[in-house]
Coordinates of C-alpha atoms and ligand atoms in Angstrom, one line a residue:
M1 CA -5.2 7.2 -1.2
C2 CA -3.7 10.3 -0.9
G3 CA -0.1 11.1 -2.9
I4 CA 3.4 11.6 -1.5
V5 CA 6.2 13.2 -3.6
G6 CA 9.4 14.2 -1.7
A7 CA 12.8 16.2 -3.6
V8 CA 16.2 16.7 -2.1
A9 CA 18.0 18.3 -5.5
E10 CA 20.7 21.0 -6.8
R11 CA 17.8 23.1 -7.8
H12 CA 14.6 24.5 -6.5
V13 CA 12.1 21.5 -5.6
Q14 CA 8.4 23.4 -6.1
E15 CA 7.8 23.3 -9.3
I16 CA 9.7 18.9 -8.8
L17 CA 6.6 18.8 -6.3
L18 CA 3.9 20.4 -7.8
E19 CA 4.3 18.6 -11.0
G20 CA 4.9 14.8 -8.6
L21 CA 1.3 16.4 -7.5
R22 CA -0.3 17.0 -10.8
R23 CA 0.9 13.5 -11.8
L24 CA -0.8 11.7 -8.0
E25 CA -4.0 13.8 -8.3
Y26 CA -5.6 10.2 -9.3
R27 CA -4.9 9.2 -5.4
G28 CA -6.6 11.7 -4.4
Y29 CA -7.5 15.1 -4.3
D30 CA -9.7 17.1 -1.8
S31 CA -6.9 19.0 -1.3
A32 CA -3.2 19.3 -1.2
G33 CA -0.1 20.8 0.6
M34 CA 3.9 21.4 0.0
A35 CA 6.6 22.1 3.1
V36 CA 10.2 23.6 1.9
L37 CA 13.1 24.4 3.9
S38 CA 14.5 27.3 3.0
D39 CA 18.3 27.9 2.6
D40 CA 18.1 29.4 6.4
A41 CA 16.5 26.2 7.5
R42 CA 13.3 27.4 7.9
L43 CA 10.5 25.1 7.3
N44 CA 7.4 27.2 5.3
R45 CA 4.1 25.8 4.2
Q46 CA 1.6 25.9 1.5
R47 CA -2.0 24.1 2.3
A48 CA -5.2 24.6 -0.1
V49 CA -8.7 23.1 -0.2
G50 CA -9.6 21.3 -3.4
K51 CA -7.5 20.1 -6.5
V52 CA -3.7 20.6 -6.6
A53 CA -4.3 24.0 -8.8
A54 CA -5.9 25.5 -5.8
L55 CA -2.4 24.6 -4.3
E56 CA -0.4 26.1 -7.4
N57 CA -2.4 29.1 -7.6
K58 CA -1.5 29.6 -3.8
L59 CA 2.4 30.0 -4.7
A60 CA 2.1 31.6 -7.6
D61 CA 1.1 34.5 -4.8
A62 CA 3.8 32.9 -2.4
A63 CA 6.3 30.6 -3.8
L64 CA 8.2 27.7 -1.3
K65 CA 12.1 28.3 -1.6
G66 CA 14.7 25.7 -1.3
T67 CA 16.0 22.7 -2.3
L68 CA 14.5 20.4 0.3
G69 CA 10.5 19.4 0.4
I70 CA 7.3 17.2 0.6
A71 CA 4.0 17.6 -0.9
H72 CA 1.3 15.8 -0.8
T73 CA -2.1 15.6 -2.3
R74 CA -4.8 13.7 -0.3
W75 CA -8.1 12.1 -0.2
A76 CA -10.2 12.3 3.7
T77 CA -10.1 9.6 5.8
H78 CA -9.8 11.3 8.9
G79 CA -11.4 14.4 9.0
R80 CA -13.6 16.4 6.5
P81 CA -11.4 18.0 3.3
S82 CA -10.0 21.5 5.0
E83 CA -6.7 23.6 5.3
Q84 CA -6.0 22.5 8.8
N85 CA -6.6 18.3 7.5
A86 CA -4.7 18.8 4.9
H87 CA -0.5 17.4 4.3
P88 CA 1.9 18.2 5.6
H89 CA 1.3 18.4 9.3
Q90 CA 3.6 20.0 11.5
S91 CA 5.1 19.1 15.0
G92 CA 6.0 23.0 16.7
D93 CA 8.3 24.7 13.2
S94 CA 10.5 22.6 13.1
L95 CA 9.3 19.3 11.8
A96 CA 7.0 18.0 9.0
V97 CA 5.2 15.0 8.0
V98 CA 3.4 13.7 5.3
H99 CA 0.9 10.5 5.0
N100 CA -0.8 7.9 3.5
G101 CA -2.9 5.6 5.3
I102 CA -4.0 4.9 8.3
I103 CA -3.0 4.7 11.9
E104 CA -5.2 2.7 14.2
N105 CA -3.6 3.3 17.0
H106 CA -4.1 7.3 17.1
E107 CA -6.7 7.7 19.5
T108 CA -4.8 5.5 22.3
L109 CA -1.6 7.5 20.5
K110 CA -3.0 11.1 20.6
G111 CA -4.1 10.6 24.5
E112 CA -0.8 10.1 25.4
L113 CA 1.0 13.0 23.4
E114 CA -2.0 14.9 24.8
A115 CA -0.7 14.4 28.5
Q116 CA 3.1 15.1 27.4
G117 CA 1.8 18.7 26.5
Y118 CA 1.2 17.9 22.9
V119 CA -1.7 20.2 21.4
F120 CA -3.5 19.0 18.3
T121 CA -5.3 21.3 15.9
S122 CA -6.1 19.5 12.7
E123 CA -9.0 15.8 12.9
T124 CA -6.6 14.1 11.1
D125 CA -4.1 10.5 12.7
T126 CA -1.8 12.3 10.4
E127 CA -1.1 14.9 13.6
V128 CA -0.2 12.0 16.2
I129 CA 2.6 11.1 13.7
A130 CA 4.3 14.6 13.5
H131 CA 4.0 15.1 17.6
L132 CA 5.3 11.4 17.8
L133 CA 8.4 12.2 15.1
S134 CA 8.5 15.5 17.3
R135 CA 8.8 13.1 20.8
E136 CA 11.0 10.9 19.2
F137 CA 13.8 13.4 18.0
T138 CA 13.9 15.4 21.3
L139 CA 14.9 12.1 23.0
A140 CA 17.1 10.6 20.1
Q141 CA 18.4 14.0 18.8
D142 CA 18.5 12.1 15.2
L143 CA 15.5 12.5 12.3
L144 CA 16.6 8.6 11.1
Q145 CA 15.7 7.3 14.6
A146 CA 13.5 9.1 15.3
V147 CA 11.2 7.9 12.2
Q148 CA 12.5 3.9 13.3
R149 CA 11.0 4.9 17.0
S150 CA 8.2 5.9 15.6
V151 CA 6.9 3.5 13.6
A152 CA 7.8 1.0 15.8
L153 CA 4.6 1.9 18.1
L154 CA 2.5 3.0 14.8
E155 CA -0.5 0.4 14.3
G156 CA -1.8 0.4 10.8
A157 CA -0.5 1.3 7.3
Y158 CA 1.9 4.4 6.2
A159 CA 3.6 5.7 3.7
L160 CA 5.6 8.4 5.1
A161 CA 7.7 11.8 4.3
V162 CA 9.4 13.8 7.4
V163 CA 11.9 16.7 7.4
H164 CA 13.1 18.4 10.1
R165 CA 14.9 21.9 10.2
A166 CA 17.8 20.7 12.5
D167 CA 18.6 17.6 9.4
P168 CA 18.0 20.2 6.6
D169 CA 20.1 18.2 4.2
A170 CA 17.7 15.0 4.5
I171 CA 14.1 13.9 3.8
I172 CA 13.3 10.1 5.7
G173 CA 11.2 8.2 4.1
A174 CA 9.3 5.3 5.7
R175 CA 6.8 2.7 4.3
K176 CA 4.7 0.1 6.4
G177 CA 1.3 -1.4 3.7
S178 CA 1.2 1.8 1.4
P179 CA 3.6 1.9 -1.1
L180 CA 6.2 4.1 -1.8
V181 CA 9.7 4.4 -4.3
V182 CA 12.5 6.4 -4.3
G183 CA 13.4 7.9 -7.7
V184 CA 17.1 7.9 -8.0
G185 CA 18.7 11.2 -9.7
I186 CA 22.0 12.6 -10.7
G187 CA 23.1 14.3 -7.3
E188 CA 19.7 14.5 -6.1
A189 CA 17.1 11.4 -4.9
F190 CA 13.5 11.5 -5.2
L191 CA 10.7 10.2 -2.8
A192 CA 6.8 9.4 -4.1
S193 CA 3.7 6.9 -3.9
D194 CA 4.2 6.5 -7.8
P195 CA 7.2 6.3 -10.4
L196 CA 4.7 8.5 -12.1
A197 CA 5.0 11.5 -10.3
L198 CA 8.8 10.8 -11.1
L199 CA 9.1 10.3 -14.4
Q200 CA 9.9 14.4 -15.3
V201 CA 13.4 14.0 -13.2
T202 CA 14.2 10.6 -13.4
D203 CA 13.4 6.6 -14.7
R204 CA 15.2 4.9 -12.0
F205 CA 13.7 4.3 -9.0
I206 CA 13.6 1.7 -6.3
Y207 CA 10.8 -0.2 -4.8
M208 CA 10.7 0.2 -1.1
M209 CA 9.9 -3.1 0.8
E210 CA 7.9 -3.1 3.7
G211 CA 8.8 -2.1 6.9
D212 CA 11.6 -0.5 4.9
V213 CA 13.0 3.3 6.1
V214 CA 15.1 5.3 3.8
R215 CA 16.9 8.5 4.1
L216 CA 17.6 10.8 0.8
S217 CA 20.6 13.3 1.3
Q218 CA 21.9 16.3 -0.5
G219 CA 24.1 15.5 -3.3
G220 CA 22.2 12.5 -4.1
S221 CA 22.6 10.4 -1.0
I222 CA 20.2 6.9 -0.7
E223 CA 20.7 5.2 2.8
L224 CA 18.4 1.9 2.9
F225 CA 17.6 0.5 6.1
D226 CA 15.4 -3.1 7.1
A227 CA 12.6 -3.1 9.2
G228 CA 14.6 -4.9 11.7
G229 CA 17.0 -1.4 11.0
E230 CA 20.1 -3.2 9.0
R231 CA 21.7 -1.6 6.6
V232 CA 20.1 -3.1 2.4
E233 CA 20.6 -2.8 -0.7
R234 CA 17.6 -2.9 -2.9
P235 CA 17.4 -2.6 -6.9
T236 CA 17.1 -0.3 -9.2
H237 CA 14.6 -0.6 -11.8
I238 CA 14.4 1.1 -15.3
F239 CA 11.1 2.5 -15.7
E240 CA 10.0 0.8 -19.1
H241 CA 6.6 3.0 -20.1
G242 CA 8.1 6.5 -21.0
D243 CA 6.7 9.7 -20.1
G244 CA 3.9 9.5 -22.5
V245 CA 2.2 7.7 -20.7
T246 CA 1.6 10.7 -18.1
S247 CA -0.1 13.0 -21.3
K248 CA -3.8 12.7 -23.0
G249 CA -2.1 12.6 -26.4
G250 CA -4.8 14.7 -27.7
Y251 CA -8.2 12.8 -26.0
R252 CA -10.5 14.6 -23.7
H253 CA -10.2 12.7 -20.9
F254 CA -6.9 10.4 -19.7
M255 CA -10.1 8.0 -19.5
L256 CA -11.5 7.9 -23.9
K257 CA -7.5 7.7 -23.7
E258 CA -7.7 4.7 -22.0
I259 CA -10.2 2.9 -24.2
H260 CA -8.8 3.4 -27.1
E261 CA -5.6 2.2 -26.1
Q262 CA -7.2 -1.7 -25.4
S263 CA -7.0 -2.9 -28.8
Q264 CA -2.8 -2.0 -28.1
V265 CA -2.5 -3.6 -24.5
I266 CA -5.0 -6.5 -25.2
A267 CA -2.5 -7.9 -27.9
A268 CA 0.7 -6.5 -25.9
T269 CA -0.9 -8.6 -23.1
L270 CA -1.4 -11.8 -25.1
E271 CA 2.7 -10.9 -26.9
G272 CA 4.9 -14.0 -25.8
R273 CA 1.5 -16.2 -24.0
L274 CA 0.8 -18.2 -27.2
G275 CA 1.8 -20.6 -28.8
D276 CA 0.7 -22.3 -31.8
H277 CA -2.8 -24.0 -31.2
Q278 CA -2.5 -23.3 -26.9
V279 CA -1.6 -21.3 -24.3
L280 CA 2.1 -21.4 -23.0
V281 CA 1.8 -22.4 -19.5
N282 CA 5.1 -21.1 -18.5
S283 CA 3.4 -17.5 -19.1
F284 CA 3.1 -17.6 -15.2
G285 CA 6.2 -18.9 -13.9
T286 CA 8.6 -21.9 -14.8
D287 CA 6.8 -23.1 -11.4
A288 CA 2.9 -23.0 -12.7
E289 CA 2.8 -25.9 -14.8
Q290 CA 4.0 -28.5 -11.7
L291 CA 1.5 -25.8 -9.7
F292 CA -1.7 -25.8 -11.3
R293 CA -1.5 -29.7 -12.2
G294 CA -2.5 -30.4 -8.5
V295 CA -4.9 -27.0 -8.3
R296 CA -8.4 -28.8 -8.1
Q297 CA -10.1 -25.7 -7.2
V298 CA -9.6 -21.8 -7.2
H299 CA -10.5 -18.9 -4.7
I300 CA -10.3 -15.8 -7.0
I301 CA -10.5 -12.5 -4.3
A302 CA -10.4 -8.7 -5.6
C303 CA -12.0 -5.8 -5.1
G304 CA -14.4 -3.7 -7.7
T305 CA -13.8 -3.4 -11.3
S306 CA -11.3 -6.1 -10.6
Y307 CA -14.0 -7.8 -9.0
H308 CA -15.9 -8.3 -11.5
A309 CA -13.1 -9.7 -13.9
G310 CA -13.1 -12.4 -11.4
M311 CA -16.7 -13.3 -11.9
V312 CA -16.6 -13.8 -15.4
A313 CA -13.5 -15.6 -14.9
R314 CA -15.4 -18.3 -12.4
Y315 CA -17.5 -19.0 -16.1
W316 CA -14.1 -19.1 -18.1
I317 CA -12.3 -21.4 -15.1
E318 CA -15.5 -23.8 -14.5
K319 CA -15.8 -23.8 -18.5
L320 CA -12.7 -24.8 -20.2
A321 CA -10.8 -26.2 -17.1
G322 CA -13.3 -28.3 -15.3
V323 CA -12.5 -26.3 -11.8
P324 CA -14.8 -25.0 -9.4
T325 CA -13.6 -21.6 -9.3
Q326 CA -15.6 -19.2 -6.4
V327 CA -15.3 -14.9 -6.2
E328 CA -15.4 -13.0 -3.2
V329 CA -14.9 -9.1 -2.4
A330 CA -11.1 -8.8 -0.8
S331 CA -13.0 -6.8 2.4
E332 CA -15.1 -9.4 2.8
Y333 CA -13.4 -12.6 2.2
R334 CA -11.2 -12.3 5.2
Y335 CA -13.3 -12.1 7.7
R336 CA -15.1 -15.4 7.6
E337 CA -14.1 -18.6 8.4
V338 CA -12.7 -19.8 4.8
V339 CA -12.7 -23.6 4.1
V340 CA -10.0 -23.9 1.9
P341 CA -10.2 -27.7 0.3
E342 CA -6.8 -29.5 -0.6
G343 CA -4.9 -27.8 -4.0
T344 CA -7.1 -24.5 -4.0
L345 CA -4.6 -22.1 -5.7
F346 CA -5.3 -18.6 -4.5
V347 CA -5.9 -15.9 -7.2
T348 CA -5.9 -12.2 -6.6
L349 CA -6.3 -9.3 -9.2
S350 CA -5.5 -5.8 -8.6
Q351 CA -4.9 -2.7 -11.3
S352 CA -2.5 -1.4 -8.5
G353 CA -1.4 -4.1 -6.2
E354 CA -1.7 -2.2 -3.6
T355 CA -5.4 -2.7 -3.0
A356 CA -5.7 -2.6 1.0
D357 CA -8.0 -5.2 0.8
T358 CA -6.8 -7.1 -1.4
L359 CA -3.3 -7.5 -0.2
A360 CA -4.4 -8.0 3.2
A361 CA -6.4 -11.2 1.5
L362 CA -3.3 -12.2 0.2
R363 CA -1.4 -11.9 3.7
F364 CA -4.5 -14.0 5.7
A365 CA -4.6 -16.7 2.5
K366 CA -0.8 -17.0 3.0
Q367 CA -1.6 -18.1 6.5
R368 CA -4.0 -21.0 5.4
D369 CA -3.3 -24.5 3.4
Y370 CA -3.7 -23.2 -0.1
R371 CA -1.9 -24.9 -3.2
G372 CA -0.4 -21.6 -3.7
S373 CA -1.1 -17.6 -4.7
L374 CA -1.0 -16.2 -8.3
A375 CA -1.7 -12.3 -8.9
I376 CA -2.7 -10.8 -12.1
C377 CA -1.8 -7.4 -12.0
N378 CA -0.9 -4.2 -13.8
V379 CA 2.1 -2.9 -11.8
P380 CA 5.2 -4.2 -11.7
G381 CA 7.2 -4.3 -8.2
S382 CA 3.4 -3.9 -6.1
S383 CA 3.4 -5.7 -3.4
L384 CA 1.0 -8.0 -4.9
V385 CA 3.6 -9.2 -6.9
R386 CA 6.0 -9.3 -4.9
E387 CA 3.8 -11.3 -2.2
S388 CA 2.4 -14.1 -4.4
D389 CA 4.0 -17.4 -5.3
L390 CA 2.9 -16.9 -9.5
T391 CA 2.5 -13.5 -11.2
L392 CA 1.2 -13.1 -14.8
M393 CA 1.6 -8.9 -15.1
T394 CA -0.9 -7.4 -17.5
Q395 CA 0.3 -4.7 -20.0
A396 CA -1.9 -2.5 -20.1
G397 CA 1.0 1.2 -19.0
P398 CA -0.6 3.2 -16.5
E399 CA -3.8 3.8 -16.3
I400 CA -4.8 7.4 -15.0
G401 CA -8.5 7.5 -14.8
V402 CA -9.9 6.8 -11.9
A403 CA -12.5 4.7 -13.8
S404 CA -10.6 1.3 -14.7
T405 CA -10.8 0.1 -18.7
K406 CA -7.7 -0.9 -20.0
A407 CA -7.1 -2.7 -17.0
F408 CA -10.3 -4.5 -16.5
T409 CA -9.8 -5.8 -20.7
T410 CA -6.3 -6.9 -20.3
Q411 CA -7.8 -8.5 -17.0
L412 CA -10.1 -10.6 -18.8
V413 CA -7.5 -11.5 -21.1
A414 CA -5.3 -12.6 -18.3
L415 CA -8.1 -14.6 -16.8
M416 CA -9.0 -16.6 -20.3
L417 CA -5.4 -17.2 -20.2
L418 CA -5.5 -18.6 -16.9
A419 CA -8.1 -21.1 -17.6
L420 CA -6.7 -22.3 -20.9
A421 CA -3.9 -23.1 -18.8
L422 CA -5.4 -24.8 -16.4
G423 CA -7.5 -26.5 -19.3
R424 CA -3.9 -27.4 -20.6
V425 CA -2.9 -29.4 -17.9
R426 CA -6.0 -31.4 -16.9
G427 CA -6.0 -32.6 -20.7
A428 CA -7.5 -30.2 -22.7
N429 CA -5.9 -31.1 -26.1
G430 CA -6.4 -29.5 -29.4
E431 CA -10.3 -28.1 -28.2
H432 CA -9.6 -24.9 -26.8
A433 CA -7.8 -24.0 -30.2
P434 CA -10.4 -21.6 -31.7
I435 CA -9.9 -19.6 -28.7
V436 CA -6.5 -19.4 -28.5
Q437 CA -6.9 -17.8 -32.6
G438 CA -10.0 -15.6 -31.0
L439 CA -7.4 -13.9 -28.8
R440 CA -5.0 -13.3 -31.9
E441 CA -7.1 -11.6 -33.9
L442 CA -9.4 -10.6 -30.5
P443 CA -7.1 -6.9 -30.9
G444 CA -8.9 -6.4 -34.3
V445 CA -12.4 -7.0 -32.8
I446 CA -11.4 -3.8 -30.4
N447 CA -10.7 -1.5 -32.7
Q448 CA -13.9 -2.5 -34.5
V449 CA -15.8 -2.1 -31.6
L450 CA -14.4 1.4 -31.1
A451 CA -15.5 2.7 -34.0
L452 CA -18.8 2.4 -32.9
D453 CA -17.6 5.6 -30.2
G454 CA -20.4 7.9 -32.3
E455 CA -23.4 5.6 -32.2
V456 CA -22.8 4.9 -28.8
E457 CA -22.4 9.2 -28.2
R458 CA -25.4 9.5 -29.7
L459 CA -27.4 6.8 -27.5
S460 CA -25.4 8.5 -24.9
M461 CA -28.0 11.5 -25.2
A462 CA -31.1 9.4 -23.7
F463 CA -29.1 9.4 -19.9
A464 CA -28.3 12.6 -19.2
E465 CA -31.4 13.5 -17.6
K466 CA -32.2 10.0 -16.4
H467 CA -31.8 9.2 -12.5
H468 CA -31.4 5.4 -12.5
A469 CA -30.6 3.0 -15.0
L470 CA -31.1 -1.1 -15.1
F471 CA -28.0 -3.0 -16.8
L472 CA -28.7 -6.4 -17.6
G473 CA -27.2 -9.8 -18.9
R474 CA -27.1 -13.2 -18.4
G475 CA -24.0 -16.0 -17.6
A476 CA -20.7 -14.6 -18.0
H477 CA -22.5 -11.1 -19.2
F478 CA -24.0 -10.7 -16.1
P479 CA -20.6 -9.4 -14.4
I480 CA -20.6 -7.6 -17.8
A481 CA -23.3 -5.9 -17.0
Q482 CA -22.0 -4.9 -13.3
E483 CA -19.2 -3.1 -14.6
G484 CA -21.0 -1.3 -17.0
A485 CA -23.2 -0.3 -14.0
L486 CA -20.1 0.5 -11.8
K487 CA -18.8 2.6 -14.6
L488 CA -21.9 4.4 -15.2
K489 CA -22.2 5.0 -11.7
E490 CA -18.5 6.2 -10.9
I491 CA -18.2 8.9 -13.5
S492 CA -21.7 9.8 -13.7
Y493 CA -23.4 10.0 -10.0
I494 CA -26.5 8.4 -12.4
H495 CA -27.7 5.2 -9.9
A496 CA -26.9 2.0 -11.9
E497 CA -27.8 -1.8 -10.8
A498 CA -27.1 -4.9 -12.2
Y499 CA -29.3 -7.8 -12.5
P500 CA -29.0 -11.1 -14.5
A501 CA -32.2 -10.4 -16.6
G502 CA -33.5 -13.7 -15.9
E503 CA -33.7 -12.4 -12.4
L504 CA -35.7 -9.5 -13.3
K505 CA -39.0 -10.8 -12.6
H506 CA -38.0 -11.6 -9.0
G507 CA -38.2 -8.2 -7.7
P508 CA -36.5 -4.9 -10.1
L509 CA -39.5 -5.3 -12.7
A510 CA -41.2 -3.3 -10.3
L511 CA -38.6 0.1 -11.3
V512 CA -39.2 -0.5 -15.1
D513 CA -41.1 2.1 -16.0
S514 CA -40.1 5.1 -18.8
E515 CA -37.9 6.6 -16.4
M516 CA -35.9 4.0 -15.7
P517 CA -33.3 3.1 -19.0
V518 CA -32.6 -0.4 -19.2
I519 CA -29.3 -1.7 -21.0
A520 CA -29.1 -5.2 -21.9
V521 CA -25.8 -6.7 -23.3
A522 CA -27.0 -9.5 -26.4
P523 CA -24.4 -11.6 -27.6
N524 CA -25.9 -14.4 -29.6
D525 CA -25.2 -17.4 -27.9
E526 CA -27.3 -20.2 -25.5
L527 CA -28.8 -18.1 -23.7
L528 CA -30.3 -15.4 -26.3
E529 CA -33.5 -16.8 -26.9
K530 CA -34.0 -16.6 -22.5
L531 CA -32.6 -13.0 -22.5
K532 CA -35.0 -12.4 -25.0
S533 CA -38.1 -13.0 -23.2
N534 CA -36.5 -11.3 -20.3
L535 CA -36.5 -7.7 -22.7
Q536 CA -40.3 -8.7 -23.9
E537 CA -40.9 -8.4 -20.2
V538 CA -39.1 -5.0 -19.7
R539 CA -41.0 -3.7 -22.9
A540 CA -44.4 -5.0 -21.8
R541 CA -44.0 -2.3 -19.0
G542 CA -43.7 1.0 -20.8
G543 CA -39.7 0.4 -20.2
E544 CA -36.9 2.0 -22.8
L545 CA -34.7 -0.5 -24.1
F546 CA -31.5 0.0 -25.4
V547 CA -29.9 -3.0 -26.3
F548 CA -26.0 -4.0 -27.5
A549 CA -27.0 -7.2 -29.6
D550 CA -24.2 -9.6 -31.8
E551 CA -24.9 -8.6 -35.2
S552 CA -26.3 -11.5 -36.7
I553 CA -29.1 -11.2 -34.2
R554 CA -32.4 -9.9 -36.0
M555 CA -33.7 -7.4 -33.7
E556 CA -34.5 -4.2 -34.8
T557 CA -35.0 -0.1 -33.3
S558 CA -38.2 0.7 -32.9
A559 CA -40.2 2.6 -30.6
H560 CA -38.2 2.2 -27.0
L561 CA -35.9 -0.5 -28.9
H562 CA -32.2 0.6 -29.5
V563 CA -30.7 -1.4 -30.8
L564 CA -26.4 -0.9 -30.9
R565 CA -25.3 -3.7 -33.4
V566 CA -21.8 -5.5 -32.1
P567 CA -19.5 -6.9 -34.5
A568 CA -19.5 -10.6 -33.9
V569 CA -17.5 -12.8 -32.3
S570 CA -17.0 -16.0 -30.4
D571 CA -18.8 -16.9 -26.9
A572 CA -15.9 -17.0 -24.9
L573 CA -14.2 -14.1 -26.1
A574 CA -17.9 -11.9 -26.1
P575 CA -17.3 -10.8 -22.5
I576 CA -14.5 -8.7 -23.3
V577 CA -15.8 -7.0 -26.5
Y578 CA -19.4 -6.1 -25.3
T579 CA -17.5 -4.3 -21.7
I580 CA -16.5 -1.5 -24.3
P581 CA -19.2 -0.2 -25.5
L582 CA -20.8 0.5 -21.8
Q583 CA -17.4 2.3 -21.2
L584 CA -18.2 4.1 -23.9
L585 CA -22.0 5.1 -23.6
A586 CA -21.2 5.9 -19.5
Y587 CA -18.4 8.2 -20.6
H588 CA -20.6 10.2 -22.8
V589 CA -23.5 9.9 -20.4
A590 CA -20.9 11.6 -17.7
V591 CA -19.6 13.9 -20.7
L592 CA -23.1 15.3 -21.1
K593 CA -23.2 15.7 -17.9
G594 CA -20.5 18.0 -17.2
T595 CA -18.8 15.9 -14.0
D596 CA -15.1 15.1 -13.7
V597 CA -14.7 12.7 -16.0
D598 CA -10.9 11.4 -14.8
Q599 CA -11.6 12.5 -11.1
P600 CA -15.0 11.8 -10.1
R601 CA -16.1 12.6 -7.0
N602 CA -15.2 11.0 -3.3
L603 CA -13.2 8.3 -5.5
A604 CA -9.4 8.0 -5.9
K605 CA -7.8 5.4 -8.0
S606 CA -5.6 3.9 -5.8
V607 CA -7.2 2.1 -2.1
T608 CA -4.4 1.5 -0.1
V609 CA -6.6 2.1 3.2
E610 CA -8.8 -0.5 4.9
Ligands
M6R728 O1 -6.1 -2.2 -8.0 P1 -7.3 -2.5 -8.1 O2 -7.3 -3.5 -9.3 O3 -7.6 -3.6 -7.0 O4 -8.6 -1.9 -7.6 C1 -9.2 -2.0 -7.2 C2 -10.8 -0.8 -7.0 O5 -10.3 0.0 -6.3 C3 -11.0 -0.6 -8.9 O6 -11.1 -1.8 -9.1 C4 -12.4 0.7 -8.8 O7 -13.4 -0.3 -8.3 C5 -12.3 1.2 -10.1 N1 -12.9 2.5 -9.6 C6 -13.2 1.2 -10.6 O8 -13.8 1.8 -11.8

C-alpha cells in the first residue's frame, strides 16, 4: 500500500523517480507526488490526484530539477485522495517526508504538536511524522538523529524517506512493518518499496531489516543503522529476474501476461524439488525432515487469494498426509484465543511476504507453542521469509497485476509439495508417485487449458451486462469457486459469491433466476454425480448455467446450459487446472466492461497496513 522511491544521484532525479513511481503504481494509485532539492537547496514539490500520469503531466509543465529527491504513490488510509493529502508532506519549507504504513498514535502526537504550534494542513497520519521530524531536527540539528529520535515515538507501521534543506546531500530512510529496500548504484544510491521500482538504475539491493535506519548520500554512500542505533552491514543481493518482468511483453494487460506465464512458472516452482517418485523433503530446508516428522496438526494462515490456496491445501494435507489441518484468514486468527495442540506446524502463505495481517499473525504465532513456522512466499528477502523457520519459495516471478493469478497457482503447487512431503515423512511409500508424475506433466496440461482462451472469451459476453454471479464447486473445488468469484468481483466489479454446490438449496437458490449466471466447476471426481444434481436444481429454477467440465463428462451445451470442456487431469491436481478458465473469464468480462484490469479501483497489490 503506497509506493516510495528516493534517489541521490549524479544526474537529475525527476525521471528516475517518475519511472520508479510508474513501476510502483500497483501498490496504490489514488494520488502521487514528488519533492526534489534544487542545487541551491530549495525544496520543490509537485503533487497530483489520480494516477502517476497526472503527476507526470504536471511535471511536464514545471519540472523539478535537482540530484536528490523522494516520491510517492498513494493508497489512501487517512484522508480521502486529494492533493492536500498526497505525499510528500512538508513541515514548513525545509523538510519533506513520504510514508507507507499507518501511525496508530497519530492523534496523540498531533495533539502534542498542535500544542507546540505546528499547523496541520492535511487529514493524514503522515503529516504528524513531518512535524515530529521537524521538531526533533530543531533539537538534534542532525537529520539522521532526528529520524532516529522520531521513529522511537511512532507506534504502528512505517517505511519513510526524508529530505531536509539543511542536509542537502542526504536522504534518510527508515522501516518498521512496511518494506523498504536500498538500491546500490555506482556513485548513486536509491530507496524504494520494491526492487522493481529501481531496476532501470540498478540490480543490486540491500533489504532493510525491521527497525533499520539508512543514510544515503551523494557519491553513493550507504550507512545502515539497526534499531538500537548501531552501525550495521547488510548483504547486497542481485535481483535475478531481469528488467523484462516489468513490461507487458506484448500482452494488453499484465494480468493476461501473468495468466499465460503459468505453465512456465509452475515448471520453475517444481524444478529441483521432485525425485523419481517422491517429493524431495529438503526442498523445504535442511531441518525440514526432522521438523515435519513431529507434525501432528497444521494451521494455515493467509489473506485473500492466498487464503483460498490454503483452503485447497486442507483437502490435500488431510488426504495425502492424514494430518488435521485448519485454515484461517490472518486478520481473524490473531484476535482470538488460539489453541495450539502439540506438534502443530504454522504455515503462512503470501505472494508479497509483506501483508501486514499475515506478518502480524506470524509474530503472534511465534509467541505460542508451535512446532515451527513455514512460509510459502513469492518474494525472496521479504519480511515473512526472513522471520519464518522454513521457507518454500514459489517461482512466479514478480506479479504486477493487482489480481493475483500466477502467484496463486504456484502456491497451490507448493502446497501440493507440502502435502506430499508431510505424507512422505509419515510413511507414504510410493502411493503418491502418480501425483508426482502428474506434477511433472502439469505445465503441459496448463498450456492446453490456456488454449481455451478464445472459448472463454466468447462465454464472457454473457456476463458483461450482469450485476451478480454465483460460483459453485465441491470438495477442493469449493475454494477454487471462491477464487473465481474473487477474481470476477475484483476486476469487473460484478458482485460474485461462491458456495459449496450442496449448500445452494439451503438458501442461495432463492437468488437464482435468468439474471443470475451460475458458474460451476465440474471435474470428473467422486463428487461429480452430486454436483450434477445440484446443477439440476439451478436449471429447474430457470438459471443460466456455465459449467467448466472435464472433457470426459457427458454434458452438452443446450438451452441455458453452456459447457466448456477442460482437458482431463488427475483428481489431485484438478484444482490447479480449473483455476485457469476462471481467471480468463474474470479477465475477459473486465475487458468487456472497460475496467482498469491491472489496477482495479480501491485496491492495491501489497496490503502492508492492517
Ligand atoms: O501478498 P499476499 O498473498 O499476502 O496478499 C494477500 C491478498 O491481499 C491478495 O491475495 C489479494 O486478495 C489479491 N488482490 C487477490 O487477487
